[in-house]
Amino acid sequence: GSGERPAELSKWMTPAASRKYSQPPRIEDIAEFGGRWRHWWNGMQPKWRRSSEVNTLPLPLSSATGKQDIGSLKKAGPNGFSLLLVSLKWW
């Protein structure tokens, strides 16, 4: 969730930063940012999709069985899926 969000993203989202799309935050260690980003993304997943391995992406959607879905990830608005895409661009 938001408590696991990379600090660069949280800072960029503040009203003072005004979400300047043309001015992404300075990321000192891109590999470390990638690890924190994957941890954040993995933590947002439904339990069935979370990877138990550190620094990895969630399990593939094809691993779903029965009624398992990703409905909990459907988030609209300025803090929704578009924010995830913006942060991927930085990485």
mmCIF file of C-alpha atoms in Angstrom, residues 6 26 33 57-58 66 71:
data_model
loop_
_atom_site.group_PDB
_atom_site.id
_atom_site.type_symbol
_atom_site.label_atom_id
_atom_site.label_comp_id
_atom_site.label_asym_id
_atom_site.label_seq_id
_atom_site.Cartn_x
_atom_site.Cartn_y
_atom_site.Cartn_z
ATOM 1 C CA PRO A 6 8.949 4.518 -2.778
ATOM 2 C CA ARG A 26 16.265 12.513 -9.046
ATOM 3 C CA PHE A 33 14.629 2.164 -6.577
ATOM 4 C CA LEU A 57 7.379 -9.242 -9.471
ATOM 5 C CA PRO A 58 4.013 -10.780 -8.579
ATOM 6 C CA GLY A 66 -11.273 -20.324 -9.601
ATOM 7 C CA GLY A 71 -10.291 -6.410 -8.918
#
